[in-house]
Coordinates of C-alpha atoms in Angstrom, one line a residue:
M1 CA 102.7 37.2 -15.6
N2 CA 100.4 39.4 -17.7
A3 CA 97.8 36.6 -17.9
L4 CA 97.9 36.3 -14.1
K5 CA 97.3 40.0 -13.7
K6 CA 94.4 39.9 -16.2
H7 CA 92.8 36.8 -14.7
W8 CA 93.6 37.2 -11.0
W9 CA 89.9 37.3 -10.1
K10 CA 89.4 33.8 -11.6
A11 CA 92.2 32.4 -9.5
L12 CA 90.6 34.1 -6.5
A13 CA 87.2 32.5 -7.3
V14 CA 88.8 29.0 -7.4
I15 CA 90.7 29.6 -4.1
L16 CA 87.6 30.9 -2.4
L17 CA 85.4 28.0 -3.5
L18 CA 88.0 25.4 -2.6
Y19 CA 88.3 27.1 0.8
T20 CA 84.4 27.0 1.1
I21 CA 84.1 23.4 0.2
G22 CA 87.0 22.3 2.4
F23 CA 85.6 24.2 5.4
S24 CA 82.0 23.0 4.8
F25 CA 82.9 19.3 4.7
L26 CA 86.0 18.9 6.8
V27 CA 85.4 21.2 9.8
P28 CA 83.3 19.3 12.5
L29 CA 80.0 20.6 14.0
S30 CA 80.3 21.9 17.5
P31 CA 79.0 19.7 20.4
S32 CA 75.5 20.3 21.5
I33 CA 72.6 18.8 23.5
K34 CA 69.9 17.4 21.3
S35 CA 67.3 16.2 23.7
A36 CA 66.4 15.5 27.3
S37 CA 64.5 12.6 28.7
P38 CA 62.1 13.3 30.3
N39 CA 61.6 16.7 28.8
S40 CA 59.3 18.0 31.6
L41 CA 60.2 18.4 35.3
E42 CA 58.2 17.9 38.5
I43 CA 58.4 19.2 42.0
G44 CA 61.1 17.4 44.0
D45 CA 63.6 14.9 42.6
N46 CA 64.2 14.6 38.9
E47 CA 66.6 12.3 37.0
V48 CA 67.2 13.6 33.5
V49 CA 69.2 11.9 30.7
F50 CA 70.7 14.4 28.2
T51 CA 71.6 13.2 24.7
G52 CA 74.3 15.1 22.9
Y53 CA 75.8 15.3 19.5
N54 CA 79.6 15.2 18.8
T55 CA 80.1 15.4 22.6
L56 CA 82.5 12.4 22.8
F57 CA 82.3 12.3 26.6
K58 CA 85.3 10.6 28.3
S59 CA 84.8 8.3 31.3
N60 CA 87.1 10.4 33.6
E61 CA 85.8 13.8 32.4
V62 CA 84.3 16.3 34.8
I63 CA 81.0 17.6 33.6
S64 CA 78.7 20.4 35.0
V65 CA 75.0 20.7 34.0
S66 CA 72.8 23.6 35.0
I67 CA 69.2 24.7 34.3
E68 CA 68.7 28.3 33.3
Y69 CA 65.8 30.7 32.6
D70 CA 66.5 34.1 30.8
R71 CA 70.2 33.4 31.1
K72 CA 69.9 33.2 34.9
T73 CA 71.2 30.1 36.6
L74 CA 68.4 28.4 38.6
I75 CA 69.5 24.9 39.6
C76 CA 72.7 23.0 39.1
G77 CA 72.6 19.3 38.5
T78 CA 74.1 16.8 41.0
E79 CA 75.3 13.3 40.6
V80 CA 76.2 13.9 36.9
T81 CA 77.1 10.5 35.4
I82 CA 78.5 9.7 32.0
L83 CA 76.4 6.9 30.4
N84 CA 78.2 6.8 27.0
E85 CA 80.1 9.2 24.7
N86 CA 76.9 11.1 23.8
Q87 CA 74.7 10.7 27.0
V88 CA 74.9 12.0 30.6
S89 CA 72.4 11.9 33.4
A90 CA 72.0 14.5 36.1
H91 CA 69.9 14.8 39.3
F92 CA 67.8 18.0 39.9
V93 CA 65.7 19.0 42.9
L94 CA 62.9 21.5 42.1
P95 CA 61.3 23.6 44.8
D96 CA 57.6 24.3 45.1
S97 CA 56.2 26.9 42.7
L98 CA 53.1 27.7 40.7
S99 CA 54.8 29.0 37.6
S100 CA 55.3 27.3 34.3
K101 CA 58.5 28.0 32.3
V102 CA 60.5 26.9 29.3
L103 CA 64.0 26.1 30.5
H104 CA 67.4 26.1 29.0
V105 CA 70.3 23.7 29.7
R106 CA 73.9 24.6 29.9
L107 CA 76.6 21.9 29.9
H108 CA 80.2 22.5 30.7
T109 CA 83.3 20.3 30.3
T110 CA 87.0 21.1 30.3
R111 CA 86.9 20.8 26.5
F112 CA 83.7 22.7 25.5
S113 CA 80.6 24.5 26.7
C114 CA 77.2 24.2 25.0
F115 CA 73.9 25.9 25.5
S116 CA 70.6 24.5 24.4
P117 CA 67.5 26.7 24.5
E118 CA 64.0 25.4 25.2
L119 CA 65.1 21.9 25.9
L120 CA 63.1 21.4 29.1
R121 CA 59.7 22.5 30.4
A122 CA 59.0 22.8 34.1
F123 CA 55.5 23.1 35.4
S124 CA 56.9 23.8 38.8
I125 CA 60.0 25.9 39.2
T126 CA 60.8 29.3 40.7
E127 CA 63.4 31.9 39.9
I128 CA 64.0 32.8 43.6
T129 CA 66.4 29.9 44.4
D130 CA 69.6 30.5 46.3
T131 CA 71.7 28.2 44.1
N132 CA 73.6 30.8 42.0
E133 CA 76.7 30.9 44.3
Y134 CA 76.8 27.1 44.4
C135 CA 76.5 26.9 40.6
Q136 CA 79.1 29.5 39.9
S137 CA 81.6 27.8 42.2
N138 CA 81.2 24.5 40.3
A139 CA 81.3 26.0 36.8
L140 CA 84.2 24.7 34.7
S141 CA 86.4 26.7 32.5
S142 CA 85.9 25.6 28.9
S143 CA 87.9 26.1 25.7
V144 CA 85.7 26.4 22.6
P145 CA 87.2 24.5 19.6
F146 CA 87.4 25.7 16.1
D147 CA 84.1 24.3 14.7
I148 CA 80.9 25.1 12.9
P149 CA 78.2 26.4 15.3
N150 CA 75.5 23.8 16.1
R151 CA 71.9 24.9 16.3
L152 CA 69.2 22.6 17.8
Q153 CA 67.0 22.7 14.7
L154 CA 69.6 23.0 11.9
N155 CA 72.3 20.6 13.1
E156 CA 74.4 19.4 10.2
T157 CA 72.3 21.2 7.6
I158 CA 73.8 24.5 8.7
R159 CA 76.7 23.6 6.2
N160 CA 74.2 24.4 3.4
L161 CA 74.5 28.0 4.4
M162 CA 77.7 28.2 2.4
F163 CA 75.9 26.9 -0.8
H164 CA 72.2 27.8 -0.8
V165 CA 72.4 31.5 0.2
P166 CA 75.5 32.4 -2.0
M167 CA 73.8 30.8 -5.0
W168 CA 70.7 33.0 -4.6
F169 CA 73.0 36.1 -4.1
T170 CA 74.8 35.1 -7.3
M171 CA 71.5 34.6 -9.2
M172 CA 70.3 38.1 -8.2
L173 CA 73.7 39.6 -9.2
I174 CA 73.6 37.9 -12.7
L175 CA 70.0 38.8 -13.3
S176 CA 70.8 42.4 -12.3
I177 CA 73.5 42.4 -15.0
S178 CA 70.9 41.0 -17.5
F179 CA 68.4 43.7 -16.5
W180 CA 71.1 46.4 -17.0
Y181 CA 72.0 45.1 -20.5
S182 CA 68.4 45.0 -21.5
I183 CA 68.1 48.6 -20.7
K184 CA 71.3 49.4 -22.6
Y185 CA 69.9 47.5 -25.6
L186 CA 66.7 49.6 -25.6
N187 CA 68.8 52.7 -25.5
T188 CA 71.1 51.7 -28.3
F189 CA 69.5 48.8 -30.2
D190 CA 72.9 47.2 -30.3
L191 CA 72.4 43.4 -30.6
K192 CA 75.5 42.7 -28.6
Y193 CA 73.8 44.0 -25.5
D194 CA 70.8 41.7 -26.1
R195 CA 73.1 38.7 -26.4
I196 CA 74.8 39.5 -23.0
A197 CA 71.3 39.9 -21.4
K198 CA 70.3 36.5 -22.9
E199 CA 73.3 34.7 -21.6
A200 CA 73.0 36.4 -18.2
V201 CA 69.4 35.0 -17.9
N202 CA 70.7 31.5 -18.8
I203 CA 73.4 31.7 -16.1
G204 CA 70.9 33.2 -13.6
L205 CA 68.5 30.4 -14.3
L206 CA 71.2 27.8 -13.5
F207 CA 71.8 29.3 -10.1
A208 CA 68.1 29.7 -9.5
V209 CA 67.6 26.0 -10.0
L210 CA 70.6 25.2 -7.8
G211 CA 69.1 27.5 -5.2
L212 CA 65.8 25.8 -5.3
I213 CA 67.4 22.3 -5.0
T214 CA 69.6 23.2 -2.1
G215 CA 66.7 25.1 -0.4
S216 CA 64.3 22.1 -0.9
I217 CA 66.9 19.8 0.7
W218 CA 67.3 22.3 3.6
A219 CA 63.5 22.5 4.1
K220 CA 63.2 18.7 4.0
F221 CA 65.5 18.2 7.0
T222 CA 64.6 21.2 9.1
W223 CA 61.1 22.6 8.6
S224 CA 59.4 19.2 8.1
E225 CA 59.7 18.4 11.8
H226 CA 59.2 21.9 13.2
T227 CA 56.2 23.4 11.5
D228 CA 52.5 23.0 11.5
L229 CA 52.1 23.9 7.8
F230 CA 51.9 20.2 6.9
T231 CA 51.7 16.9 8.6
T232 CA 54.2 14.8 6.7
S233 CA 57.8 15.4 5.6
G234 CA 58.2 16.8 2.2
W235 CA 60.6 18.5 -0.1
W236 CA 58.5 21.6 -0.5
V237 CA 56.8 23.9 2.1
N238 CA 53.9 26.2 1.4
D239 CA 56.0 29.2 2.2
V240 CA 55.8 32.6 0.5
K241 CA 59.5 32.9 0.0
L242 CA 59.8 29.4 -1.6
N243 CA 56.7 30.0 -3.7
G244 CA 58.1 33.4 -4.8
A245 CA 61.4 31.8 -5.8
A246 CA 59.6 29.1 -7.8
I247 CA 57.4 31.7 -9.6
T248 CA 60.5 33.8 -10.4
T249 CA 62.2 30.8 -11.9
L250 CA 59.1 30.1 -14.1
I251 CA 59.0 33.7 -15.2
Y252 CA 62.6 33.5 -16.5
L253 CA 62.0 30.2 -18.1
A254 CA 59.1 31.9 -19.9
Y255 CA 61.7 34.4 -21.1
R256 CA 63.6 31.6 -22.9
I257 CA 60.4 30.3 -24.4
L258 CA 59.5 33.8 -25.6
R259 CA 62.8 34.2 -27.3
N260 CA 62.6 30.9 -29.1
S261 CA 59.1 31.7 -30.3
L262 CA 60.3 34.7 -32.3
Q263 CA 62.3 34.5 -35.5
E264 CA 63.2 38.0 -36.6
E265 CA 66.4 39.1 -34.7
N266 CA 65.5 42.7 -33.9
Q267 CA 61.9 41.9 -32.9
K268 CA 63.2 39.1 -30.7
A269 CA 65.7 41.5 -29.0
K270 CA 63.1 44.2 -28.4
V271 CA 60.4 42.0 -27.0
S272 CA 62.9 40.1 -24.9
A273 CA 64.4 43.2 -23.4
V274 CA 61.0 44.6 -22.4
Y275 CA 60.0 41.3 -20.9
N276 CA 63.3 41.0 -19.0
I277 CA 62.8 44.4 -17.4
F278 CA 59.4 43.4 -16.1
A279 CA 60.7 40.0 -15.0
F280 CA 63.4 41.6 -12.9
V281 CA 60.8 43.9 -11.2
L282 CA 58.6 40.9 -10.5
M283 CA 61.6 39.0 -9.0
I284 CA 62.2 41.8 -6.5
V285 CA 58.5 41.8 -5.6
F286 CA 58.3 38.0 -5.1
I287 CA 61.7 37.5 -3.4
M288 CA 62.4 40.7 -1.5
I289 CA 59.1 42.4 -0.8
L290 CA 56.3 39.9 -0.3
P291 CA 58.1 37.7 2.2
R292 CA 58.8 40.7 4.4
I293 CA 55.2 41.8 4.6
T294 CA 53.7 38.4 5.4
D295 CA 54.5 35.4 7.6
S296 CA 57.3 33.3 6.4
L297 CA 59.5 30.4 7.8
H298 CA 62.4 31.6 5.8
P299 CA 65.1 33.4 7.8
G300 CA 65.0 37.2 7.6
N301 CA 61.3 37.3 6.5
G302 CA 58.0 37.6 8.3
G303 CA 59.6 38.3 11.7
N304 CA 61.9 35.3 11.4
P305 CA 65.4 36.2 12.5
A306 CA 68.0 36.4 9.7
F307 CA 71.1 34.3 9.8
G308 CA 73.3 37.2 10.7
K309 CA 71.6 37.3 14.1
Y310 CA 70.9 33.6 14.7
D311 CA 73.7 31.5 13.2
L312 CA 76.7 33.6 12.0
D313 CA 79.2 33.4 14.8
S314 CA 82.8 34.7 14.3
T315 CA 83.9 31.3 12.9
L316 CA 81.2 31.0 10.3
R317 CA 81.6 34.5 9.1
M318 CA 85.2 33.5 8.1
V319 CA 83.8 31.2 5.5
F320 CA 80.3 32.6 4.7
Y321 CA 81.4 35.9 3.2
P322 CA 84.3 34.3 1.2
A323 CA 81.7 31.8 -0.1
V324 CA 79.4 34.6 -1.3
L325 CA 82.2 36.3 -3.1
G326 CA 83.5 33.0 -4.6
W327 CA 80.1 32.0 -6.0
M328 CA 79.6 35.5 -7.4
L329 CA 83.0 35.4 -9.1
L330 CA 82.2 32.0 -10.5
G331 CA 78.9 33.3 -11.9
I332 CA 80.6 36.3 -13.6
W333 CA 83.3 33.9 -14.9
M334 CA 80.6 31.7 -16.5
L335 CA 78.9 34.7 -18.0
S336 CA 82.1 35.9 -19.5
L337 CA 82.7 32.5 -21.1
K338 CA 79.1 32.4 -22.5
K339 CA 79.5 35.9 -23.8
R340 CA 82.7 34.9 -25.7
I341 CA 81.0 31.7 -27.1
S342 CA 78.0 33.8 -28.2
N343 CA 80.2 36.3 -30.0
I344 CA 82.1 33.5 -31.8
E345 CA 78.8 31.9 -32.9
N346 CA 77.5 35.2 -34.1
T347 CA 80.7 35.8 -36.1
L348 CA 80.4 32.4 -37.7
E349 CA 76.8 33.1 -38.7
D350 CA 77.7 36.4 -40.3
E351 CA 80.4 34.8 -42.3

């Protein structure tokens, strides 16, 4: 019982990470509309085929499809036909107009409702149609299932939110601990603080590398097809946030090289502590400041909306915040183990 009271936070870390992994890989992605063919509409009659994801349409299911602009219903589809479990076709009649607009599509069934922004473009559509009453009378009541929110660009990669972002938060927490203990060493010149700072950098580097790997995978499957920064798919994007993260990792790798190049213990500790303080300041500049004052594809930087406004619905918040806490607790747990190992090794050397 005493052990449980002392190590409760470790048990909490395990529970939170198991919950995160289970939710991330077992909970399905919500249904969505991926594409429309054709993706541009003309005056008069239009037959459009919508391709969905995880929709699983049933042959006897009643479906309503409408076209919207600025969340205002313009035209409802007629003759909606289920082609297969992920495709439906609908007929639209567009009135004469001289305006050009990017349109949204809303699809309703008795099982779910999904909304896809910027799916269609019309070079001839007007907002002053009288179809609102007709559309509302045909709207179906839908029950939204317990699932992960589906975004047109992110799709299944949104699951990476529970790994990539918490890993960077954990890295910054552990490196902040290292920064604090480097300051404590310079105030006291007690080598035990230097050892903690060193081990914290090692753990922080591990999470930095994991953050780079998960971020690279995310960029590969989302940005490659949706940016003009490069013409071919790749694992790295010339983005200020990614470059800053890579430079930060290299700066802390240089910390390890610097320590190994010095032999005398006190000299090694002093030089490393000073370097570590400057490295932490540079990390804040490269990761927190520069991406916010320049253009960046990364969410939350350069005018790009952060995940809190774009992706975190009430369901995803139930796992994202526990994931952040779980990964942070794991990082602290790893640091405590490395600190104990370092103390044992130092004791053996003294003997």
